[in-house]
Amino acid sequence: MVVPVLILGSGFVGGYLVELLKKNGVDYIATTTDGRKETTKWCLPKAEDDKSIDFDALPAARSVVITFPLQGGDSAKQLVDGYIKHHRTLANDSTALIKPVWIYLGSTRPFKESPSTRLTALDIAAGGLRVEAEEYLINEHNGCVLNLAGLWGGARDPKNWSRFYPDKEKLRKRLADRSLHLIHGADVARAIYAVISQPDVSSGRWLVSDKRVHDALEIYIGDKRIREFVQELLEEAEIRSLLGASTIDGIRLGPSAVTLRIDSSHFWSHLKIEPKYPFTAGQPDLYIGI
């Protein structure tokens, strides 16, 4: 039996993807480490555990979505090549071509230019082992890598990310680059579904965001603690020059105050869809179901 879609790691994005697949009548198998919510219990062993991958739990699939980070090219090779070899063996035909579409979710961390597009040279050091895995999937298996902007949706609300700035020094660094790029989990699911539906034109590396740039300070300034930090930092001439203001009320906030760093227009135009749930500071999540 070959299922249309296998989701390896049904976490935040997987939940939205499962809902979309159900709506469109597409059969799937999804995995979690504990088998919750009607998923298959499965996990990829850590390299240091020196355990073999349990491929028996994974069905043959036409599309395989990998939602978790792979630690390098060797890790990607062991998973992908091992999966293909396993199902060829089960088919009792070593020449059988089991070549699923591989879709791997990455991040925008390796993209440092402003703006960056899918064609921008990567900062390999910033991407680390994840970039190795991405390159392996693209070059060896014609895979599709979706480099995602910051994930939000539901309980994952960007305004709560102010907690990542527990002191003035961390906030000081953020004020130097307030640009924030986001993508709703439901739009990631729609992006994955578009790739599944158009595999012949979707291979390679794609940046995926809501096509907007957001101002992190505009989002976080509602936090009383952050507001107090900014007020204290404004006592410094360097910060007043950086923000172009001497008081909080004088700071220009919003998209016009920041620089677009991630340009994802290639993906949306190429796949002929548009993000449906863009983030707007101060507004609620409009997603009520795909």
PDB file of N, CA and C in Angstrom, residues 34 41 86 126 249 251 274:
ATOM      1  N   ASP A  34       5.163  10.024  20.440  1.00  0.00           N
ATOM      2  CA  ASP A  34       4.372   9.277  21.424  1.00  0.00           C
ATOM      3  C   ASP A  34       3.088   8.674  20.867  1.00  0.00           C
ATOM      4  N   LYS A  41       3.449   6.078  16.190  1.00  0.00           N
ATOM      5  CA  LYS A  41       4.566   6.348  17.093  1.00  0.00           C
ATOM      6  C   LYS A  41       5.872   6.025  16.381  1.00  0.00           C
ATOM      7  N   HIS A  86      14.491   0.359   1.873  1.00  0.00           N
ATOM      8  CA  HIS A  86      13.579  -0.500   2.647  1.00  0.00           C
ATOM      9  C   HIS A  86      12.356  -0.868   1.828  1.00  0.00           C
ATOM     10  N   ALA A 126      25.844  30.101   9.465  1.00  0.00           N
ATOM     11  CA  ALA A 126      24.612  30.391  10.194  1.00  0.00           C
ATOM     12  C   ALA A 126      23.618  29.234  10.071  1.00  0.00           C
ATOM     13  N   ASP A 249       6.850  57.763  22.671  1.00  0.00           N
ATOM     14  CA  ASP A 249       5.773  58.212  21.770  1.00  0.00           C
ATOM     15  C   ASP A 249       6.316  58.788  20.465  1.00  0.00           C
ATOM     16  N   ILE A 251       8.822  57.447  18.738  1.00  0.00           N
ATOM     17  CA  ILE A 251       9.410  56.396  17.910  1.00  0.00           C
ATOM     18  C   ILE A 251       8.470  56.037  16.766  1.00  0.00           C
ATOM     19  N   GLU A 274      -1.436  32.542  -2.853  1.00  0.00           N
ATOM     20  CA  GLU A 274      -1.048  33.673  -2.030  1.00  0.00           C
ATOM     21  C   GLU A 274      -1.246  33.327  -0.564  1.00  0.00           C
TER      22      GLU A 274
END
